[in-house]
GROMACS .gro file of C-alpha atoms in nm:
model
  212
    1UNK     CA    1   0.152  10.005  11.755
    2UNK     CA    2   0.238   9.645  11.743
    3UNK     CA    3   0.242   9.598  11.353
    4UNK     CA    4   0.500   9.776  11.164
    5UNK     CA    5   0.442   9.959  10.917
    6UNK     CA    6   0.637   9.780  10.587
    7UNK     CA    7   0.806  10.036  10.378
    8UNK     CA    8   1.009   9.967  10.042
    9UNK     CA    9   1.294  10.219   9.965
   10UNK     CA   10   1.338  10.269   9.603
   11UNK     CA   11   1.669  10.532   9.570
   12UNK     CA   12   1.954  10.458   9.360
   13UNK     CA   13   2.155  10.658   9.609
   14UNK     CA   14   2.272  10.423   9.869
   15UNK     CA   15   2.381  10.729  10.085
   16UNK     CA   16   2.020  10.812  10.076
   17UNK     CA   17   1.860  10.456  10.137
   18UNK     CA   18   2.114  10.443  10.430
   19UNK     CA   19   2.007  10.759  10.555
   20UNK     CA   20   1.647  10.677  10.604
   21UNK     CA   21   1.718  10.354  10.724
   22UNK     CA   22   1.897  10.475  11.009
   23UNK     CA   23   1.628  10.809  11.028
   24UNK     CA   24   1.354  10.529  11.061
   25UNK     CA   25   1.517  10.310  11.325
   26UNK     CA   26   1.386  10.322  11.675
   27UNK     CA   27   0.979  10.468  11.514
   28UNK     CA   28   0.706  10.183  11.435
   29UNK     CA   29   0.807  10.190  11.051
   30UNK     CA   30   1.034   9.879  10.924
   31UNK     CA   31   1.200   9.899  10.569
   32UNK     CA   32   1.119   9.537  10.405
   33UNK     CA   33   1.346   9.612  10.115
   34UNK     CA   34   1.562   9.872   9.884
   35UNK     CA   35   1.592   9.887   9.524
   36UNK     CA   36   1.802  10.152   9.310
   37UNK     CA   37   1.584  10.152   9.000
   38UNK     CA   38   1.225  10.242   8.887
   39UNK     CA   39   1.186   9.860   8.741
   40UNK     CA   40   1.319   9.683   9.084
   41UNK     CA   41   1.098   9.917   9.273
   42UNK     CA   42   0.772   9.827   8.991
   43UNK     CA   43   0.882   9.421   9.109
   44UNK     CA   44   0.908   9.455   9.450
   45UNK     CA   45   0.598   9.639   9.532
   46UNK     CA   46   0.398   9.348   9.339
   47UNK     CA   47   0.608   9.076   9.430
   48UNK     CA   48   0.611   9.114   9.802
   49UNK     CA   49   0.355   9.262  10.121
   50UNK     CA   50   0.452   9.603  10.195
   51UNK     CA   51   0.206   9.894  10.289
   52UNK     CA   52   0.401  10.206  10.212
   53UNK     CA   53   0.703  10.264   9.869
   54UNK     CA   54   0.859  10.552   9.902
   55UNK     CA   55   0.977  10.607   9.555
   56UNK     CA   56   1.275  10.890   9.411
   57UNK     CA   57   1.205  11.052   9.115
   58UNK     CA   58   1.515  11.061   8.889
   59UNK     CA   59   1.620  10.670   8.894
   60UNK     CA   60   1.760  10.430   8.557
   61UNK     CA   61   1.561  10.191   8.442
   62UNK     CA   62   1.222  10.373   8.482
   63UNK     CA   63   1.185  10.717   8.666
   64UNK     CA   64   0.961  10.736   8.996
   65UNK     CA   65   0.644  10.860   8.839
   66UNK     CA   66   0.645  10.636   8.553
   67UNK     CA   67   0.690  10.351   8.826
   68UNK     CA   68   0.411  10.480   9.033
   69UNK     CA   69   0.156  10.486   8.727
   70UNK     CA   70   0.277  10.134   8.709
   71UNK     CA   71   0.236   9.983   9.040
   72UNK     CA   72  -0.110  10.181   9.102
   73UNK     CA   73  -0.194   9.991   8.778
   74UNK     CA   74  -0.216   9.622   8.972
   75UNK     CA   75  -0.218   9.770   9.368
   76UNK     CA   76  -0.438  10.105   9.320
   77UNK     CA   77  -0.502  10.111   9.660
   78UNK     CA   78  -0.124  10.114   9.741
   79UNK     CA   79   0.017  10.433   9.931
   80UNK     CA   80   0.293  10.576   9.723
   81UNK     CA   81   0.519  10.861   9.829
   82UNK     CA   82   0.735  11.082   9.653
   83UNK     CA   83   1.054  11.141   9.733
   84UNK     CA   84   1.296  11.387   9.566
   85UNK     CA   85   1.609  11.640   9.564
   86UNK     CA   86   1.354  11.873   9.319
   87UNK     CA   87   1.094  12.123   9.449
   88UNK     CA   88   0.927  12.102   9.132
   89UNK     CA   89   0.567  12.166   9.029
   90UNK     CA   90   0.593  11.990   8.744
   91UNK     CA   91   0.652  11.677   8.926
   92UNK     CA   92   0.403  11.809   9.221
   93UNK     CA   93   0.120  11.797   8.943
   94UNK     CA   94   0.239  11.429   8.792
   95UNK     CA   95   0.272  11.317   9.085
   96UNK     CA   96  -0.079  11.401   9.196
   97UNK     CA   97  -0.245  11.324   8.873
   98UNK     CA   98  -0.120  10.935   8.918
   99UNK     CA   99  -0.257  10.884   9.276
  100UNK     CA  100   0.042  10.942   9.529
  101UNK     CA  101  -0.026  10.981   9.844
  102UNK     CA  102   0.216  11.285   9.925
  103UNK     CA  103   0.541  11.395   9.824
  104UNK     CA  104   0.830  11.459  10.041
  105UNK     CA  105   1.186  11.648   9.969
  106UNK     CA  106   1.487  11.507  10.070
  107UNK     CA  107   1.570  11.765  10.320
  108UNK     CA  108   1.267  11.721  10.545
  109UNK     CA  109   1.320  11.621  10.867
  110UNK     CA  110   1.312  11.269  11.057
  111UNK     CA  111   0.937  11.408  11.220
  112UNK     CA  112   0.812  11.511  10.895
  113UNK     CA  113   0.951  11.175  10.736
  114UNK     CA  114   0.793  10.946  11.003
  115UNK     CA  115   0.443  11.126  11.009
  116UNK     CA  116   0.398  11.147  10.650
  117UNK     CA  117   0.458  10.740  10.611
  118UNK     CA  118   0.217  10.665  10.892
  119UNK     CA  119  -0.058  10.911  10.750
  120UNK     CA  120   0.027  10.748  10.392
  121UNK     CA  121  -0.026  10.407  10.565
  122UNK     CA  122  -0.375  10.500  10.720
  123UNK     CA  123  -0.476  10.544  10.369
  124UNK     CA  124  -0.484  10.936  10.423
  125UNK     CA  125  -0.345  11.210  10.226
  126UNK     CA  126   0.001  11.339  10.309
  127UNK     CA  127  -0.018  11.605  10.077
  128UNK     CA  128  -0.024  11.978  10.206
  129UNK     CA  129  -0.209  12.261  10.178
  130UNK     CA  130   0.040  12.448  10.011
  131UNK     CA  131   0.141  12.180   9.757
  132UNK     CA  132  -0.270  12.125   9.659
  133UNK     CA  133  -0.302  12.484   9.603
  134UNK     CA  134   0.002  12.521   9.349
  135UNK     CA  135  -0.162  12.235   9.104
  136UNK     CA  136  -0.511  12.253   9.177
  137UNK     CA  137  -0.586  12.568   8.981
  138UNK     CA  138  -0.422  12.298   8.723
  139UNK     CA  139  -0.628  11.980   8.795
  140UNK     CA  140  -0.936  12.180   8.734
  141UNK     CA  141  -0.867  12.385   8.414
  142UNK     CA  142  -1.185  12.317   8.212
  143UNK     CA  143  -1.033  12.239   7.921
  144UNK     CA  144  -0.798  11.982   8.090
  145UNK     CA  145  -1.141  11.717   8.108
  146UNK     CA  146  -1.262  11.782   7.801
  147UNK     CA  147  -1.179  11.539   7.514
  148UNK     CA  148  -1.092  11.704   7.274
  149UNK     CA  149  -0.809  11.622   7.035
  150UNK     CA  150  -0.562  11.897   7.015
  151UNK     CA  151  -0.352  11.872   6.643
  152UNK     CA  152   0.002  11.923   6.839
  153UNK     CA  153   0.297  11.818   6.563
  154UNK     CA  154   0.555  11.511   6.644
  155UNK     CA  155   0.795  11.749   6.753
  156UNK     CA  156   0.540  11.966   7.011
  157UNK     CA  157   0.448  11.651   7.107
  158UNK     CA  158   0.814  11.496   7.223
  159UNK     CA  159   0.857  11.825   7.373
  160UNK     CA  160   0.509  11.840   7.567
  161UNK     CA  161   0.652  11.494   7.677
  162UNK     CA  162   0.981  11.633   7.801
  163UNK     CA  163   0.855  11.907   7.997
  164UNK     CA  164   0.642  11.681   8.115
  165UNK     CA  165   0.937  11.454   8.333
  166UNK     CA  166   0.987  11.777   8.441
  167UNK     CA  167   1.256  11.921   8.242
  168UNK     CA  168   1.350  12.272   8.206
  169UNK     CA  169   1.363  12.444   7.830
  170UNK     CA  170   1.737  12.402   7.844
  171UNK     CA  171   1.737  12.023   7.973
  172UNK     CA  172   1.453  11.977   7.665
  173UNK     CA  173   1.717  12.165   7.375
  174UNK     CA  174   1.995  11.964   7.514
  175UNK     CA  175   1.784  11.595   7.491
  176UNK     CA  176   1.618  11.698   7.165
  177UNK     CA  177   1.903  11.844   7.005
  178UNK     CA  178   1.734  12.144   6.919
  179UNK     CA  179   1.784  12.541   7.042
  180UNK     CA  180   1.676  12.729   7.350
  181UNK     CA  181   1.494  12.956   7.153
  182UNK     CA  182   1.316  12.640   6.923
  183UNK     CA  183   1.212  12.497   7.261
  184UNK     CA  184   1.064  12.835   7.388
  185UNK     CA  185   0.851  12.853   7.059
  186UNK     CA  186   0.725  12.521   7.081
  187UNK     CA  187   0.643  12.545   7.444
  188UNK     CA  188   0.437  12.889   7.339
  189UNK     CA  189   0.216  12.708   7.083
  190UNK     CA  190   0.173  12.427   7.323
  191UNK     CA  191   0.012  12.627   7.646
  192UNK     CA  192  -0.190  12.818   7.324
  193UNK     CA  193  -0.330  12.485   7.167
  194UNK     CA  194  -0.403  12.270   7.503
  195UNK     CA  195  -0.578  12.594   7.637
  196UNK     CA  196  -0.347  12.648   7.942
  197UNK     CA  197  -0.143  12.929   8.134
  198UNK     CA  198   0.158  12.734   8.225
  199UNK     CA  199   0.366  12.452   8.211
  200UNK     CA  200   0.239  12.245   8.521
  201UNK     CA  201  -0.099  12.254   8.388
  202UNK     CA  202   0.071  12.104   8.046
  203UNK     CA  203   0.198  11.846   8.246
  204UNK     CA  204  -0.116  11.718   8.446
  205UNK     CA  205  -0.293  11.769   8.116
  206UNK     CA  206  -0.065  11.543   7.915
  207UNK     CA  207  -0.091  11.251   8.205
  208UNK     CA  208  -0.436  11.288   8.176
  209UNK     CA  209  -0.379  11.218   7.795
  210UNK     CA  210  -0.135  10.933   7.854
  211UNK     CA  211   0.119  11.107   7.652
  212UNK     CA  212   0.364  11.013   7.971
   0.00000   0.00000   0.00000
């Protein structure tokens, strides 16, 4: 393949960045640029031609899935991947609800790495089997598409939001200065009210909502 395929790196890890870089050299995929935050990654992807981003979650200044809502917003047609530390279905389910492309963990290997960004750059799916089946039952909960408005209080709310970035119980007591056991409770009446089993399905329903 003559053309390269023109990746941006958005990490705020420079160990990481570095680390790909060098895991990329020598295949047909070229990084044309690095950023270490959500906005610089937003900026760059707009700014500049590149086919694939391959975007961390947890970054300042605008976490990966809030940056990938807000680059499909101008470039829908964009391949985004995911890249993080977390195995997390939480994130899995964001990160499908918002259009990426696939979602890779940081301990995948150079193969894995290099296939996934030149099936993302086809305009495929890099998602797998395994991945689709753990949020799908999720994407299609009935209730999920229906428009209904759900009476969730401020504070259910703010903590429908938190678990929504993915945070455990015990991350969400510790940002909302509240207990374990408050958190638990709210996160009870939440799955009740929405109409769902669990908190992945929370998540994808409160993208779908806009809520994050």
């Amino acid at each position: 393949m003559t053309n390269k395929i023109r990746l941006l790196i958005a990490d705020d890890h420079e160990v990481v960045r570095c680390g790909l870089r060098s895991m990329l050299e020598g295949t047909d995929v070229k990084v044309v640029g690095e950023v270490s935050t959500g906005a610089a990654a937003v900026k760059f992807a707009l700014d500049n031609d590149v086919d694939v981003v391959l975007l961390d979650i947890r970054m300042p200044d605008g976490d990966g899935l809030t940056s990938l809502g807000r680059i499909k917003l101008d470039k829908p047609d964009l391949p985004i991947l995911i890249l993080s530390t977390f195995d997390n279905p939480t994130y899995i389910a964001r990160a499908v609800a918002l259009g990426a492309s696939g979602y890779l963990l940081k301990g995948c290997t150079r193969e894995a790495l290099v296939s996934t960004i030149q099936k993302a750059a086809t305009g495929e799916s890099a998602w797998t089997r395994e991945e689709l089946r753990r949020v799908t039952g999720a994407l299609a909960t009935p209730r999920l598409t229906a428009d209904v408005e759900v009476p969730l209080t401020q504070r259910e709310s703010e903590v429908l939001r938190q678990l929504a970035y993915g945070l455990t119980n015990k991350e969400i007591a510790n940002t909302l200065h509240i207990s374990y056991e408050t958190v638990k409770e709210h996160v009870q009446h939440i799955l009740r009210k929405i109409g769902v089993s669990d908190r992945t399905q929370a998540a994808v329903w409160a993208v779908r909502k806009e809520l994050v």
